[in-house]
Tab-separated table of C-alpha atoms in Angstrom:
chain	number	residue	atom	x	y	z
A	1	UNK	CA	7.765	127.224	-19.147
A	2	UNK	CA	8.092	123.452	-19.667
A	3	UNK	CA	6.643	121.338	-22.672
A	4	UNK	CA	4.192	119.306	-21.141
A	5	UNK	CA	1.006	116.849	-21.743
A	6	UNK	CA	-1.643	118.411	-20.393
A	7	UNK	CA	-5.677	118.371	-20.982
A	8	UNK	CA	-8.016	120.027	-21.380
A	9	UNK	CA	-9.593	119.702	-17.531
A	10	UNK	CA	-5.762	121.006	-16.678
A	11	UNK	CA	-4.635	117.310	-15.917
A	12	UNK	CA	-1.153	117.229	-16.124
A	13	UNK	CA	0.312	113.538	-17.367
A	14	UNK	CA	3.415	112.045	-16.512
A	15	UNK	CA	2.614	108.370	-16.250
A	16	UNK	CA	3.359	106.272	-19.420
A	17	UNK	CA	2.096	102.384	-19.608
A	18	UNK	CA	3.855	100.273	-21.774
A	19	UNK	CA	2.287	97.268	-23.654
A	20	UNK	CA	5.027	94.939	-24.630
A	21	UNK	CA	3.024	92.269	-25.926
A	22	UNK	CA	-0.678	91.248	-27.032
A	23	UNK	CA	0.448	87.414	-25.459
A	24	UNK	CA	-0.535	86.054	-22.591
A	25	UNK	CA	0.567	82.480	-20.608
A	26	UNK	CA	-1.992	82.643	-19.331
A	27	UNK	CA	-5.953	82.761	-20.138
A	28	UNK	CA	-7.786	84.484	-17.292
A	29	UNK	CA	-11.630	84.466	-18.250
A	30	UNK	CA	-12.035	88.692	-17.856
A	31	UNK	CA	-9.198	89.108	-20.088
A	32	UNK	CA	-9.253	86.464	-23.247
A	33	UNK	CA	-10.401	83.433	-24.759
A	34	UNK	CA	-9.427	80.094	-22.794
A	35	UNK	CA	-8.082	78.773	-26.753
A	36	UNK	CA	-7.635	80.009	-30.392
A	37	UNK	CA	-6.316	83.413	-29.105
A	38	UNK	CA	-5.332	85.696	-32.529
A	39	UNK	CA	-2.295	87.282	-31.116
A	40	UNK	CA	-0.894	90.296	-33.433
A	41	UNK	CA	1.766	89.561	-36.162
A	42	UNK	CA	5.670	89.912	-34.577
A	43	UNK	CA	5.758	92.674	-37.253
A	44	UNK	CA	3.182	94.379	-35.594
A	45	UNK	CA	4.789	94.985	-32.561
A	46	UNK	CA	6.978	97.677	-31.811
A	47	UNK	CA	10.563	97.548	-31.549
A	48	UNK	CA	12.561	98.263	-27.854
A	49	UNK	CA	14.242	100.765	-30.292
A	50	UNK	CA	10.946	102.464	-31.339
A	51	UNK	CA	9.818	102.300	-28.280
A	52	UNK	CA	12.842	104.324	-26.752
A	53	UNK	CA	12.492	106.867	-28.982
A	54	UNK	CA	9.117	107.023	-28.154
A	55	UNK	CA	9.352	107.233	-24.387
A	56	UNK	CA	12.645	109.824	-24.943
A	57	UNK	CA	10.173	111.926	-26.584
A	58	UNK	CA	7.249	111.492	-24.161
A	59	UNK	CA	9.993	112.271	-20.900
A	60	UNK	CA	10.442	115.593	-22.644
A	61	UNK	CA	7.380	116.262	-22.017
A	62	UNK	CA	7.158	115.741	-18.518
A	63	UNK	CA	6.887	111.961	-18.711
A	64	UNK	CA	8.668	110.344	-15.553
A	65	UNK	CA	6.580	107.380	-14.480
A	66	UNK	CA	6.712	104.410	-16.699
A	67	UNK	CA	5.283	100.866	-15.947
A	68	UNK	CA	5.414	97.706	-18.247
A	69	UNK	CA	2.471	95.801	-19.094
A	70	UNK	CA	1.537	93.294	-21.510
A	71	UNK	CA	-0.207	90.823	-22.048
A	72	UNK	CA	2.593	88.973	-19.863
A	73	UNK	CA	5.452	91.289	-20.474
A	74	UNK	CA	8.090	88.508	-19.614
A	75	UNK	CA	7.526	86.740	-22.841
A	76	UNK	CA	8.974	89.083	-24.508
A	77	UNK	CA	11.592	88.399	-25.587
A	78	UNK	CA	15.229	90.144	-23.618
A	79	UNK	CA	13.318	92.812	-21.835
A	80	UNK	CA	15.264	93.174	-19.211
A	81	UNK	CA	17.359	95.118	-22.462
A	82	UNK	CA	14.233	97.485	-22.868
A	83	UNK	CA	14.653	98.109	-19.416
A	84	UNK	CA	18.166	99.019	-19.436
A	85	UNK	CA	17.690	101.180	-22.406
A	86	UNK	CA	14.671	103.426	-21.063
A	87	UNK	CA	16.000	104.045	-17.626
A	88	UNK	CA	18.851	106.015	-19.164
A	89	UNK	CA	16.159	108.352	-20.407
A	90	UNK	CA	16.636	111.608	-18.887
A	91	UNK	CA	13.979	112.515	-17.026
A	92	UNK	CA	12.601	108.822	-16.201
A	93	UNK	CA	12.588	108.663	-12.563
A	94	UNK	CA	10.537	105.536	-12.064
A	95	UNK	CA	10.007	102.130	-14.154
A	96	UNK	CA	7.323	99.467	-12.757
A	97	UNK	CA	6.290	96.144	-13.590
A	98	UNK	CA	3.081	94.158	-13.567
A	99	UNK	CA	3.580	90.473	-14.391
A	100	UNK	CA	1.374	87.812	-13.536
A	101	UNK	CA	4.335	86.341	-12.334
A	102	UNK	CA	4.870	82.691	-14.012
A	103	UNK	CA	8.147	83.702	-15.623
A	104	UNK	CA	9.381	86.040	-12.951
A	105	UNK	CA	11.605	83.586	-11.259
A	106	UNK	CA	13.951	82.841	-13.773
A	107	UNK	CA	13.766	87.057	-14.577
A	108	UNK	CA	13.509	88.692	-11.189
A	109	UNK	CA	17.550	89.578	-10.682
A	110	UNK	CA	18.400	90.152	-14.821
A	111	UNK	CA	14.970	92.760	-14.307
A	112	UNK	CA	16.058	94.203	-10.939
A	113	UNK	CA	19.847	94.910	-12.579
A	114	UNK	CA	18.642	96.756	-15.601
A	115	UNK	CA	17.078	99.345	-13.567
A	116	UNK	CA	13.497	97.842	-12.839
A	117	UNK	CA	11.919	99.995	-9.512
A	118	UNK	CA	9.046	98.691	-8.429
A	119	UNK	CA	6.673	95.225	-9.667
A	120	UNK	CA	3.411	94.902	-8.870
A	121	UNK	CA	2.159	90.914	-9.633
A	122	UNK	CA	-1.209	89.779	-10.394
A	123	UNK	CA	-2.564	87.053	-8.659
A	124	UNK	CA	-6.672	86.843	-7.805
A	125	UNK	CA	-6.393	83.520	-5.812
A	126	UNK	CA	-4.062	82.320	-2.507
A	127	UNK	CA	-5.089	78.311	-3.791
A	128	UNK	CA	-4.284	76.522	-6.767
A	129	UNK	CA	-7.846	75.229	-7.656
A	130	UNK	CA	-9.699	78.804	-7.638
A	131	UNK	CA	-6.171	80.008	-9.121
A	132	UNK	CA	-6.819	77.400	-12.275
A	133	UNK	CA	-10.940	78.149	-12.418
A	134	UNK	CA	-9.537	81.914	-12.927
A	135	UNK	CA	-6.569	80.968	-15.067
A	136	UNK	CA	-7.729	78.218	-17.235
A	137	UNK	CA	-3.921	77.435	-16.748
A	138	UNK	CA	-1.236	75.905	-14.179
A	139	UNK	CA	1.052	78.115	-12.591
A	140	UNK	CA	0.262	79.035	-9.155
A	141	UNK	CA	2.834	77.740	-7.845
A	142	UNK	CA	5.598	79.373	-9.874
A	143	UNK	CA	3.818	82.485	-9.134
A	144	UNK	CA	4.632	82.158	-5.474
A	145	UNK	CA	8.007	80.951	-6.649
A	146	UNK	CA	8.405	83.849	-8.674
A	147	UNK	CA	7.395	86.156	-5.817
A	148	UNK	CA	9.858	84.737	-3.375
A	149	UNK	CA	12.683	85.643	-6.241
A	150	UNK	CA	11.669	89.098	-5.875
A	151	UNK	CA	11.966	89.212	-2.403
A	152	UNK	CA	15.315	87.658	-2.324
A	153	UNK	CA	16.637	90.020	-5.382
A	154	UNK	CA	15.611	92.961	-3.319
A	155	UNK	CA	12.648	94.218	-5.006
A	156	UNK	CA	10.872	96.351	-2.347
A	157	UNK	CA	7.864	97.012	-2.234
A	158	UNK	CA	6.591	94.461	-4.239
A	159	UNK	CA	2.575	94.502	-4.645
A	160	UNK	CA	0.728	92.041	-5.115
A	161	UNK	CA	-2.538	92.810	-7.717
A	162	UNK	CA	-5.800	90.638	-6.991
A	163	UNK	CA	-9.278	91.377	-8.578
A	164	UNK	CA	-12.510	90.469	-6.113
A	165	UNK	CA	-14.906	89.276	-8.623
A	166	UNK	CA	-18.189	87.833	-6.511
A	167	UNK	CA	-18.734	84.007	-6.555
A	168	UNK	CA	-15.746	83.450	-8.011
A	169	UNK	CA	-12.846	85.312	-5.315
A	170	UNK	CA	-14.382	87.089	-2.461
A	171	UNK	CA	-13.639	84.551	-0.080
A	172	UNK	CA	-10.031	85.239	-0.905
A	173	UNK	CA	-9.883	88.815	0.812
A	174	UNK	CA	-9.184	88.001	4.144
A	175	UNK	CA	-6.617	85.591	3.129
A	176	UNK	CA	-4.765	87.953	1.198
A	177	UNK	CA	-5.405	90.335	4.309
A	178	UNK	CA	-3.342	87.783	5.961
A	179	UNK	CA	-0.901	87.465	3.764
A	180	UNK	CA	0.040	91.081	4.077
A	181	UNK	CA	-0.148	91.229	7.199
A	182	UNK	CA	2.480	88.297	7.813
A	183	UNK	CA	5.232	89.111	4.976
A	184	UNK	CA	4.690	93.097	4.311
A	185	UNK	CA	3.810	92.295	1.085
A	186	UNK	CA	1.199	95.051	-0.602
A	187	UNK	CA	-1.680	94.122	-1.011
A	188	UNK	CA	-4.087	95.808	-3.714
A	189	UNK	CA	-7.811	94.748	-4.325
A	190	UNK	CA	-8.949	95.981	-7.778
A	191	UNK	CA	-12.919	95.570	-8.336
A	192	UNK	CA	-14.492	93.733	-11.473
A	193	UNK	CA	-13.541	95.922	-14.289
A	194	UNK	CA	-14.761	95.297	-17.624
A	195	UNK	CA	-11.932	95.339	-19.766
A	196	UNK	CA	-12.659	92.725	-22.903
A	197	UNK	CA	-15.211	92.353	-25.363
A	198	UNK	CA	-16.470	89.892	-24.334
A	199	UNK	CA	-18.822	90.405	-21.841
A	200	UNK	CA	-17.927	88.224	-19.606
A	201	UNK	CA	-17.954	91.628	-17.155
A	202	UNK	CA	-21.380	92.402	-14.950
A	203	UNK	CA	-22.035	94.752	-12.505
A	204	UNK	CA	-24.014	91.865	-9.807
A	205	UNK	CA	-19.885	90.288	-10.134
A	206	UNK	CA	-18.085	93.424	-8.880
A	207	UNK	CA	-17.192	93.086	-5.104
A	208	UNK	CA	-16.921	96.936	-3.931
A	209	UNK	CA	-14.476	98.556	-2.490
A	210	UNK	CA	-16.546	99.213	0.740
A	211	UNK	CA	-17.369	95.262	1.229
A	212	UNK	CA	-13.439	94.294	0.770
A	213	UNK	CA	-12.199	97.100	3.235
A	214	UNK	CA	-15.530	95.835	5.071
A	215	UNK	CA	-14.597	92.379	4.824
A	216	UNK	CA	-10.809	92.504	6.152
A	217	UNK	CA	-11.771	94.791	8.866
A	218	UNK	CA	-13.876	92.240	10.437
A	219	UNK	CA	-10.337	90.065	11.140
A	220	UNK	CA	-7.813	92.507	11.191
A	221	UNK	CA	-8.278	96.403	12.443
A	222	UNK	CA	-7.741	98.712	9.398
A	223	UNK	CA	-6.770	102.838	10.035
A	224	UNK	CA	-6.804	104.571	6.116
A	225	UNK	CA	-3.503	106.183	5.636
A	226	UNK	CA	-3.190	109.278	4.391
A	227	UNK	CA	-2.621	109.127	0.043
A	228	UNK	CA	0.839	109.439	-0.743
A	229	UNK	CA	0.476	110.497	-4.345
A	230	UNK	CA	-2.796	113.302	-5.465
A	231	UNK	CA	-3.226	111.149	-8.458
A	232	UNK	CA	-3.129	107.076	-6.742
A	233	UNK	CA	-5.356	105.390	-7.855
A	234	UNK	CA	-5.893	103.462	-4.360
A	235	UNK	CA	-7.151	103.719	-0.864
A	236	UNK	CA	-4.234	103.110	1.243
A	237	UNK	CA	-5.082	101.373	5.055
A	238	UNK	CA	-2.636	99.814	7.738
A	239	UNK	CA	-3.422	96.486	9.565
A	240	UNK	CA	-2.083	98.036	12.507
A	241	UNK	CA	0.978	99.175	13.461
A	242	UNK	CA	3.733	97.124	12.351
A	243	UNK	CA	0.872	94.772	10.587
A	244	UNK	CA	1.538	95.720	6.809
A	245	UNK	CA	-0.716	97.598	4.433
A	246	UNK	CA	-3.865	97.090	2.002
A	247	UNK	CA	-5.000	99.042	-0.880
A	248	UNK	CA	-8.236	99.209	-2.697
A	249	UNK	CA	-8.737	100.303	-6.017
A	250	UNK	CA	-12.740	101.064	-7.071
A	251	UNK	CA	-12.930	102.245	-10.217
A	252	UNK	CA	-16.262	101.235	-10.756
A	253	UNK	CA	-17.640	102.661	-7.453
A	254	UNK	CA	-15.465	105.138	-7.251
A	255	UNK	CA	-14.231	106.216	-9.954
A	256	UNK	CA	-10.714	107.981	-9.650
A	257	UNK	CA	-10.609	110.028	-13.525
A	258	UNK	CA	-11.334	113.777	-11.973
A	259	UNK	CA	-6.937	113.297	-11.143
A	260	UNK	CA	-5.869	110.893	-13.925
A	261	UNK	CA	-2.224	111.343	-14.786
A	262	UNK	CA	-1.623	107.798	-17.263
A	263	UNK	CA	-1.847	107.442	-20.645
A	264	UNK	CA	-1.356	103.947	-21.804
A	265	UNK	CA	0.813	102.729	-25.305
A	266	UNK	CA	-0.440	99.381	-27.106
A	267	UNK	CA	1.744	96.937	-27.876
A	268	UNK	CA	1.270	97.710	-31.463
A	269	UNK	CA	2.309	101.817	-31.309
A	270	UNK	CA	-1.395	103.058	-30.333
A	271	UNK	CA	-2.103	105.630	-27.653
A	272	UNK	CA	-4.989	105.363	-25.680
A	273	UNK	CA	-5.935	107.780	-23.216
A	274	UNK	CA	-7.861	105.963	-20.492
A	275	UNK	CA	-7.704	102.003	-19.990
A	276	UNK	CA	-11.584	101.933	-20.651
A	277	UNK	CA	-11.005	103.965	-23.934
A	278	UNK	CA	-12.757	102.196	-27.033
A	279	UNK	CA	-11.160	104.948	-29.289
A	280	UNK	CA	-7.473	105.028	-30.430
A	281	UNK	CA	-4.513	107.201	-31.414
A	282	UNK	CA	-2.387	105.553	-34.009
A	283	UNK	CA	1.506	107.083	-33.684
A	284	UNK	CA	2.976	103.768	-35.587
A	285	UNK	CA	2.864	105.185	-39.198
A	286	UNK	CA	5.275	108.493	-37.313
A	287	UNK	CA	7.748	105.910	-35.670
A	288	UNK	CA	8.300	104.272	-38.437
A	289	UNK	CA	8.096	107.404	-41.098
A	290	UNK	CA	9.981	110.503	-41.643
A	291	UNK	CA	8.218	112.000	-39.002
A	292	UNK	CA	10.885	113.925	-36.437
A	293	UNK	CA	10.270	113.427	-32.453
A	294	UNK	CA	9.045	117.472	-32.886
A	295	UNK	CA	6.361	115.662	-34.850
A	296	UNK	CA	5.729	113.153	-32.647
A	297	UNK	CA	5.819	115.150	-29.639
A	298	UNK	CA	2.909	117.912	-31.182
A	299	UNK	CA	1.266	115.060	-32.323
A	300	UNK	CA	1.023	113.312	-28.608
A	301	UNK	CA	-0.265	116.615	-27.137
A	302	UNK	CA	-2.758	117.082	-29.393
A	303	UNK	CA	-3.743	114.235	-28.357
A	304	UNK	CA	-4.092	114.031	-24.675
A	305	UNK	CA	-5.700	117.589	-24.883
A	306	UNK	CA	-8.724	115.479	-26.367
A	307	UNK	CA	-8.727	112.980	-23.755
A	308	UNK	CA	-12.402	112.741	-22.057
A	309	UNK	CA	-13.587	113.805	-18.392
A	310	UNK	CA	-13.824	110.124	-17.718
A	311	UNK	CA	-14.596	106.606	-18.446
A	312	UNK	CA	-17.621	105.254	-19.037
């Protein structure tokens, strides 16, 4: 039997999310303070060589899907070189990227040529004023330029991740539905999640997945599509024949922990077995010591085995 990353609940993990930096060029209120953010010293970040080594070890344990995140991953210099490196690792079949899109216009072609498979663009509003309210920075037009550059380059699919927040962006749901219907870009609506330590999250700000679907359905026909992946995080909906597709990710109202197949590697070399986890397992000492790949693999298996049944 091949080696696997399997937890005590029988969940087999094949999906690795890699944060390549903690830096970002916007300041979304639900993610970080507006100013005076203290970032890690660059020496604390994993090098491309260390990330490549970790991916090679993880691939030997069944990891075949990667997603590069941040912070904002495109602020990491020469990111296309990392993609080129990990795309050549035996067993890696799919590499995705989640970006805010501001720097995408200048990098899309290099990323595509390096082997990037898929791209998700985080955009919570289709309005420059509302965009600035969320991000506390300019950049809306740059994001639109990045989306168009990705389309020209040949990325397919292109997905937009839109967080729905009551009192701020719930009125953007229908405009995003219109965008999906008119362009073929899949919009994935995401319930507002507690992602930071600044207590910006409140349950009464959550626009539920059911409400999102209802808002779309008030304007466009919705048909539930079959799940294309048992470990997928979103429910998929067609906007009518030839009318595009939306997805709804509802980790608050409809948790999908039971089928979770994901782990995360932070920019400074720690493993999180859940996006919401308060605990981390530091693998950087092993990556920067004389520990061999067998020891690293065994430690990763031990960490995943202790994964909790779900988030809180």
